[in-house]
MMTF fields as JSON, N, C-alpha, C and O atoms, coordinates in Angstrom:
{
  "mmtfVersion": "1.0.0",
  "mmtfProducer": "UNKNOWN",
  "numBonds": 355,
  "numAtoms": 356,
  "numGroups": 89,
  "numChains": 1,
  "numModels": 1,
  "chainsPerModel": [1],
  "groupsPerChain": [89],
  "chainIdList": ["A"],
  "bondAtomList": [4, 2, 8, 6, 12, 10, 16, 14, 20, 18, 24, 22, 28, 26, 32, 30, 36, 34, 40, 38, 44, 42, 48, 46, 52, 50, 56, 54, 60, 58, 64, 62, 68, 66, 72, 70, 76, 74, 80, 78, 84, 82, 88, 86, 92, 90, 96, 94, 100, 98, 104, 102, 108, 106, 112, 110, 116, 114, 120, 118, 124, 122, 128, 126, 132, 130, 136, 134, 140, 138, 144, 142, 148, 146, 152, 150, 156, 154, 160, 158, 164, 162, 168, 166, 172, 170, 176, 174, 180, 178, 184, 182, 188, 186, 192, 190, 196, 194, 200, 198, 204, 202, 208, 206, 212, 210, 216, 214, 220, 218, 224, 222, 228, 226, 232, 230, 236, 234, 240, 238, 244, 242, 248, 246, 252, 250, 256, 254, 260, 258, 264, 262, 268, 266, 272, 270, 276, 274, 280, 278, 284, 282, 288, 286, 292, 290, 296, 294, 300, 298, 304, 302, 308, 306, 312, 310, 316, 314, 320, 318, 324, 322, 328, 326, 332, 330, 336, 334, 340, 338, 344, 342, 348, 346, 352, 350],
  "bondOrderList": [1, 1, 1, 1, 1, 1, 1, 1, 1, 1, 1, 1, 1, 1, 1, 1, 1, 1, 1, 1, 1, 1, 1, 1, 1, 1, 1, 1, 1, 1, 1, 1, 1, 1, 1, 1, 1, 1, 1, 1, 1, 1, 1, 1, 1, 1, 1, 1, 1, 1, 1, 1, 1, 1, 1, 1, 1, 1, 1, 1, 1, 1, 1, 1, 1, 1, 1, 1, 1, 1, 1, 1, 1, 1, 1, 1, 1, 1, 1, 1, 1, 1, 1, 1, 1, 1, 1, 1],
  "groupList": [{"groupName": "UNK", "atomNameList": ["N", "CA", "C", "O"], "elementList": ["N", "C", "C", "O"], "formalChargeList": [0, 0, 0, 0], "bondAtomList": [1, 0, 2, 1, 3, 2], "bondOrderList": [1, 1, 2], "singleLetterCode": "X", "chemCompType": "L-PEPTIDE LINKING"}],
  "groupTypeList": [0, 0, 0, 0, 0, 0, 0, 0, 0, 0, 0, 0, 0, 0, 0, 0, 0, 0, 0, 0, 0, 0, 0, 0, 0, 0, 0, 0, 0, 0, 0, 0, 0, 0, 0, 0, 0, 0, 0, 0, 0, 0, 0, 0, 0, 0, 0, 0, 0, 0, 0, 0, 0, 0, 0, 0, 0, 0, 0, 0, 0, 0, 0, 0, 0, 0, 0, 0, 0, 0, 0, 0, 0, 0, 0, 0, 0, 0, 0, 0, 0, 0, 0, 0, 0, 0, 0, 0, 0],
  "groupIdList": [1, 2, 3, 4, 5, 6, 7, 8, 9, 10, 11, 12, 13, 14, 15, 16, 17, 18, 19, 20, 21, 22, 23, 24, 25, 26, 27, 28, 29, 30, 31, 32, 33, 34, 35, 36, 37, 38, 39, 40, 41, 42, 43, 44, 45, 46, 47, 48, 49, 50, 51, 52, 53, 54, 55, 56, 57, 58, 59, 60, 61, 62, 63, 64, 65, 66, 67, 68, 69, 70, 71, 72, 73, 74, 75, 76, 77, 78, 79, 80, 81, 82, 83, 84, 85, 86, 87, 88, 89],
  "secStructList": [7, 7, 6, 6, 5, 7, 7, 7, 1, 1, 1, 7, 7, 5, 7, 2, 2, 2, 2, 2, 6, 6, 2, 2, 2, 2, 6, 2, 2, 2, 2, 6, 2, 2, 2, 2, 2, 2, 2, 2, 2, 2, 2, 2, 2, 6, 6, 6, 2, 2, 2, 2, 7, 7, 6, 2, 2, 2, 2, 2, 2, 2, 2, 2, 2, 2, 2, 2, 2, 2, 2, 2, 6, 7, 7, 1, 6, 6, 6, 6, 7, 7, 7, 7, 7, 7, 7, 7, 7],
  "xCoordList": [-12.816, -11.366, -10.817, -11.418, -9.434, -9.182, -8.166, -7.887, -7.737, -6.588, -5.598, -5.078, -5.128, -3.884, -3.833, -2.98, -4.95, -5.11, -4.025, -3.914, -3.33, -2.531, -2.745, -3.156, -2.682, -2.659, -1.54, -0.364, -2.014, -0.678, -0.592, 0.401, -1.253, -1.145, -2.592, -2.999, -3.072, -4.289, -5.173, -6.163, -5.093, -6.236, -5.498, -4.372, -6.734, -6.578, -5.904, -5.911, -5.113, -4.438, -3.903, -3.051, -4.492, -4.029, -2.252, -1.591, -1.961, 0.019, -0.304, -0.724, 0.177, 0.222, 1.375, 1.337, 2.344, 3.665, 3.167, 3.417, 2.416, 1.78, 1.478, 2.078, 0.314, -0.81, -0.34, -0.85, 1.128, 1.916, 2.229, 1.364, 3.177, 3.647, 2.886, 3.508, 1.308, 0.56, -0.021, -0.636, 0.337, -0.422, 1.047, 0.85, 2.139, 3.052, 3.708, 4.834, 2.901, 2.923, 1.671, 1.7, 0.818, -0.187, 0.468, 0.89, 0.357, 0.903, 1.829, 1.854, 2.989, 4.023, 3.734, 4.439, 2.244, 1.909, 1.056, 0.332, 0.157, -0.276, 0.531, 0.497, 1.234, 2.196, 2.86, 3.354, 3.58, 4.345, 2.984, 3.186, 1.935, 0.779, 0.492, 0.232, 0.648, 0.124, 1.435, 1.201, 2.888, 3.889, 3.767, 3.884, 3.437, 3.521, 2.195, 2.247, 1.073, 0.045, 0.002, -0.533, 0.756, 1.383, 2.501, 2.504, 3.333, 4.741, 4.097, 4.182, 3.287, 2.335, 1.661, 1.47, 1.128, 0.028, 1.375, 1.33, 2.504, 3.778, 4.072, 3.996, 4.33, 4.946, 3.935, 4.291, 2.407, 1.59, 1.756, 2.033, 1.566, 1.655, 3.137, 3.319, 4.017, 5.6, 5.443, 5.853, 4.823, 4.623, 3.888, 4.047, 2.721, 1.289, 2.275, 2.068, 3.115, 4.345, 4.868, 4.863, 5.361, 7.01, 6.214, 6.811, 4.705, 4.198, 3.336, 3.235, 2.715, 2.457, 2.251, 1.513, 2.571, 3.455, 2.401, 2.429, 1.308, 0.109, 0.088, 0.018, 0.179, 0.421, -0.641, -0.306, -1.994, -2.448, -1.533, -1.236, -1.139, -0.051, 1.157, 1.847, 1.425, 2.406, 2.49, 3.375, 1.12, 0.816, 0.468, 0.804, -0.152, -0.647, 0.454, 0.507, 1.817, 3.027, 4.066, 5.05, 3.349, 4.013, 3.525, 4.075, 2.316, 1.057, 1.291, 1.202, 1.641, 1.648, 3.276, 3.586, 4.111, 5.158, 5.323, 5.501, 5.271, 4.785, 4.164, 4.561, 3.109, 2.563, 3.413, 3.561, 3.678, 4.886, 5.971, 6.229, 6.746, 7.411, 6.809, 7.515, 5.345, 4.702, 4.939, 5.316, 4.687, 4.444, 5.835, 6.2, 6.328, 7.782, 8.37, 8.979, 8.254, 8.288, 7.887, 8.392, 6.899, 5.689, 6.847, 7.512, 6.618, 7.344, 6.429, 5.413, 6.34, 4.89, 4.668, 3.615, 6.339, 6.566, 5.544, 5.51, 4.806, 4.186, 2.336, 1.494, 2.237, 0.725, 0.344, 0.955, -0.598, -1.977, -2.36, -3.375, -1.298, -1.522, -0.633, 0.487, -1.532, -0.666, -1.422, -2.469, -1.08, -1.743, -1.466, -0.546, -2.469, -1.981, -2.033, -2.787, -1.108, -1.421, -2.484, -2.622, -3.236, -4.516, -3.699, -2.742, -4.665, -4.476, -4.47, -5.511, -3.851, -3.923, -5.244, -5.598, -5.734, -7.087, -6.644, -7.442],
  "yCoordList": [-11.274, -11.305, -10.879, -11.343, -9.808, -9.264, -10.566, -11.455, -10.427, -11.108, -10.816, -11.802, -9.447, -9.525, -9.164, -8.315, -9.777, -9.484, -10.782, -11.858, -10.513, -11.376, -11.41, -10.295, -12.167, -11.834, -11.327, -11.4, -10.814, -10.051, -10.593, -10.203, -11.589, -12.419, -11.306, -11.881, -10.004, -10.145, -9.328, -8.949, -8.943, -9.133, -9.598, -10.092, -9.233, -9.267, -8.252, -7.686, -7.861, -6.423, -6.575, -7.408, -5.574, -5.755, -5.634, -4.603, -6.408, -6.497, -5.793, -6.15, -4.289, -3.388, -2.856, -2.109, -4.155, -4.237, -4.851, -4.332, -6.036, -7.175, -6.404, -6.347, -5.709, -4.894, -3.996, -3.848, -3.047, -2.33, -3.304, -3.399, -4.001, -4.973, -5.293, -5.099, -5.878, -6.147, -4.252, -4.147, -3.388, -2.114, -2.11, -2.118, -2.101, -1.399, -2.685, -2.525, -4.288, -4.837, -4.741, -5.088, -4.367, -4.077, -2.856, -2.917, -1.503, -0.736, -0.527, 0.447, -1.785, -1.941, -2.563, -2.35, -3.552, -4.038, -3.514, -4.446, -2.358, -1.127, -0.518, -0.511, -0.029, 0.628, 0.149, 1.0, -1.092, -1.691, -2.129, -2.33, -2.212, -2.929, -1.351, -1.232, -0.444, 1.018, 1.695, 2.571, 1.313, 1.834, 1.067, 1.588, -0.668, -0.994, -0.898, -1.39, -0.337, -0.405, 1.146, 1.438, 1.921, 3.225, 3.582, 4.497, 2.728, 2.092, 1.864, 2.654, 0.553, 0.271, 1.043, 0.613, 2.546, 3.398, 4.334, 4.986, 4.224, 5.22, 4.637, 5.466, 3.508, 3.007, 2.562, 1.886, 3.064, 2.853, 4.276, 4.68, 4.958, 6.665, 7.538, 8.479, 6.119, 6.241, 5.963, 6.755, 4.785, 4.669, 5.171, 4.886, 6.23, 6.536, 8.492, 9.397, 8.34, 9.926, 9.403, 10.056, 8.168, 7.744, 7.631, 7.825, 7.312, 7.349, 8.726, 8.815, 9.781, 10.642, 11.997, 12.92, 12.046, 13.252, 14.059, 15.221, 13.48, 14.508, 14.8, 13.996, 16.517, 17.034, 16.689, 16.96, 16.043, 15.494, 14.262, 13.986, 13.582, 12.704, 12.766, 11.943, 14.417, 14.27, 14.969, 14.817, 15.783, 16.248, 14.976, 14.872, 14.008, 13.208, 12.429, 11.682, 12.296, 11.466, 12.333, 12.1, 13.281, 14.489, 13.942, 13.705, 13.865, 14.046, 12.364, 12.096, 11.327, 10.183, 9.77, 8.94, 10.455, 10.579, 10.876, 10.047, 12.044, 13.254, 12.212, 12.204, 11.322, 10.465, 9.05, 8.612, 8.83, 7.371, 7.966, 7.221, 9.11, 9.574, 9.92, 9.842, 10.362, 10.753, 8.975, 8.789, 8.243, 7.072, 6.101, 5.257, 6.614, 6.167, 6.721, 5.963, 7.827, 8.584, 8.315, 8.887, 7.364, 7.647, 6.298, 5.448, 6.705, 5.87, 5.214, 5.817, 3.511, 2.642, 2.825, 3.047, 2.645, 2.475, 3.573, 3.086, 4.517, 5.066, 4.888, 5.535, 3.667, 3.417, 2.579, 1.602, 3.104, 3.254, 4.701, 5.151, 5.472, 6.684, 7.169, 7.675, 6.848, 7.207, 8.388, 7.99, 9.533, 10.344, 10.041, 10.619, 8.784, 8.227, 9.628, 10.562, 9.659, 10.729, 10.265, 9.099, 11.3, 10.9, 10.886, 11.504, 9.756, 9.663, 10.335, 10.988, 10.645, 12.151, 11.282, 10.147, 12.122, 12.251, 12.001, 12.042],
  "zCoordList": [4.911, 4.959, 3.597, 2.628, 3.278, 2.186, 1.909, 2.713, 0.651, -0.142, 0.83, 1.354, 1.277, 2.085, 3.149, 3.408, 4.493, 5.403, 6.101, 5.513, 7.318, 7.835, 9.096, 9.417, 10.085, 11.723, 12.364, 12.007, 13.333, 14.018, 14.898, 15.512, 15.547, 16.666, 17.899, 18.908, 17.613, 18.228, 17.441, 18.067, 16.226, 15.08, 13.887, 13.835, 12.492, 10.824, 11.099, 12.192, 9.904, 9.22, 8.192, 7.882, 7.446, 5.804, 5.552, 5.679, 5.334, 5.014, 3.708, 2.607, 4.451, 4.065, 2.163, 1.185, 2.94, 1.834, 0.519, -0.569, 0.671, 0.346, -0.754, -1.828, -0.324, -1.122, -2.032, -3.143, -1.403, -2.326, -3.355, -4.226, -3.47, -4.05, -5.258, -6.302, -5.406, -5.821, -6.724, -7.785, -6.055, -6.649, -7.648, -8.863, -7.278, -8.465, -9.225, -9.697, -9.409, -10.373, -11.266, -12.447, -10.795, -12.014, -12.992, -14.146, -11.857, -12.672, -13.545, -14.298, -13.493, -14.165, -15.76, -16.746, -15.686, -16.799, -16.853, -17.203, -16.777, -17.583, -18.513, -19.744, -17.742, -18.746, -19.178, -19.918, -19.394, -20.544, -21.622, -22.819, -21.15, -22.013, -23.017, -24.215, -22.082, -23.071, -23.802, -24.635, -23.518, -23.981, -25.243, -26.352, -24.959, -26.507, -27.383, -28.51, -26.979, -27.771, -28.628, -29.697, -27.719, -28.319, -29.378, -30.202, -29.16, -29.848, -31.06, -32.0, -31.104, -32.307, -33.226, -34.364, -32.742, -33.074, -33.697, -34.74, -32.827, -33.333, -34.992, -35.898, -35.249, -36.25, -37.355, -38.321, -37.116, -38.434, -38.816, -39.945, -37.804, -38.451, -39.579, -40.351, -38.777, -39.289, -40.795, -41.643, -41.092, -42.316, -43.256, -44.443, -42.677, -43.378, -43.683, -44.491, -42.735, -43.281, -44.464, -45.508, -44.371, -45.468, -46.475, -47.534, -46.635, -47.874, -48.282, -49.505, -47.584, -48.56, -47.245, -47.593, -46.517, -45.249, -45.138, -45.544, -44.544, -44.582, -43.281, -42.351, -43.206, -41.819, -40.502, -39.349, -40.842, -39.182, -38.784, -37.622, -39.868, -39.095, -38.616, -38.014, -39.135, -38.768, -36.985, -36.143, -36.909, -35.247, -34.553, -33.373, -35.125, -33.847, -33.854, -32.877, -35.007, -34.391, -33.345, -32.643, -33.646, -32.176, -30.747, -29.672, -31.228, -29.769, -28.99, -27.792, -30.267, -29.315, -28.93, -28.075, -29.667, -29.121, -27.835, -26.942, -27.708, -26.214, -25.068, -23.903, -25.598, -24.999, -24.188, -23.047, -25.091, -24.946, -24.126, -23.181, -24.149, -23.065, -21.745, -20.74, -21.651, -20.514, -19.663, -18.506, -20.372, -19.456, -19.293, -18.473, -20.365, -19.86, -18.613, -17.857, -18.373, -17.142, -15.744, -14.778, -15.675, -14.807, -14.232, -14.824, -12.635, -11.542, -11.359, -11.013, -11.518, -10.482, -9.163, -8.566, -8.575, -7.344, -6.783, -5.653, -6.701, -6.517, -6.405, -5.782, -7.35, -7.398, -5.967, -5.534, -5.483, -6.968, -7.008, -7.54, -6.295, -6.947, -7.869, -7.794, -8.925, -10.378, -11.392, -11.901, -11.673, -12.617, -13.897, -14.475, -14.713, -15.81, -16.899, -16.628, -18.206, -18.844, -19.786, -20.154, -20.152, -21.195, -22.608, -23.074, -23.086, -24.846, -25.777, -25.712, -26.776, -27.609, -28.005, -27.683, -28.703, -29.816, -31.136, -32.073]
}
């Protein structure tokens, strides 16, 4: 028997809503969990510019920028098919 199997009165059947429900609250704390672990990675690089502006930091504060908007973007309501965007390098 699954987590959200329910009776219909003449079998199991997965409550179908149930299961949504459960797919686009995870996905919702994915991505607030990766918007702020990105956010974080944004504002050490912020500071490692204000002190001596060395141009790989200043591409990968491009690249995780670019990033943090990709997932700001991203609709849950849609999971669990979600095309997460990959991590800059």
């Amino acid at each position: 028997m699954h987590e959200f199997d329910i009776w219909t009165g003449t079998a199991w059947e997965v409550d179908q809503q149930a299961l949504k429900a459960r797919h686009i609250a995870a996905a919702s704390q994915q991505k607030t969990a990766l918007i702020n672990q990105v956010s974080d990675h944004i504002n050490i690089l912020l500071d490692a510019i204000a002190m001596d502006n060395q141009q790989t930091d200043i591409q990968q504060l491009a690249a995780f920028k670019q990033y943090r908007v990709a997932l700001m973007r991203i609709n849950t309501s849609a999971a669990p098919e979600i095309d997460w965007p990959e991590l800059p390098q």
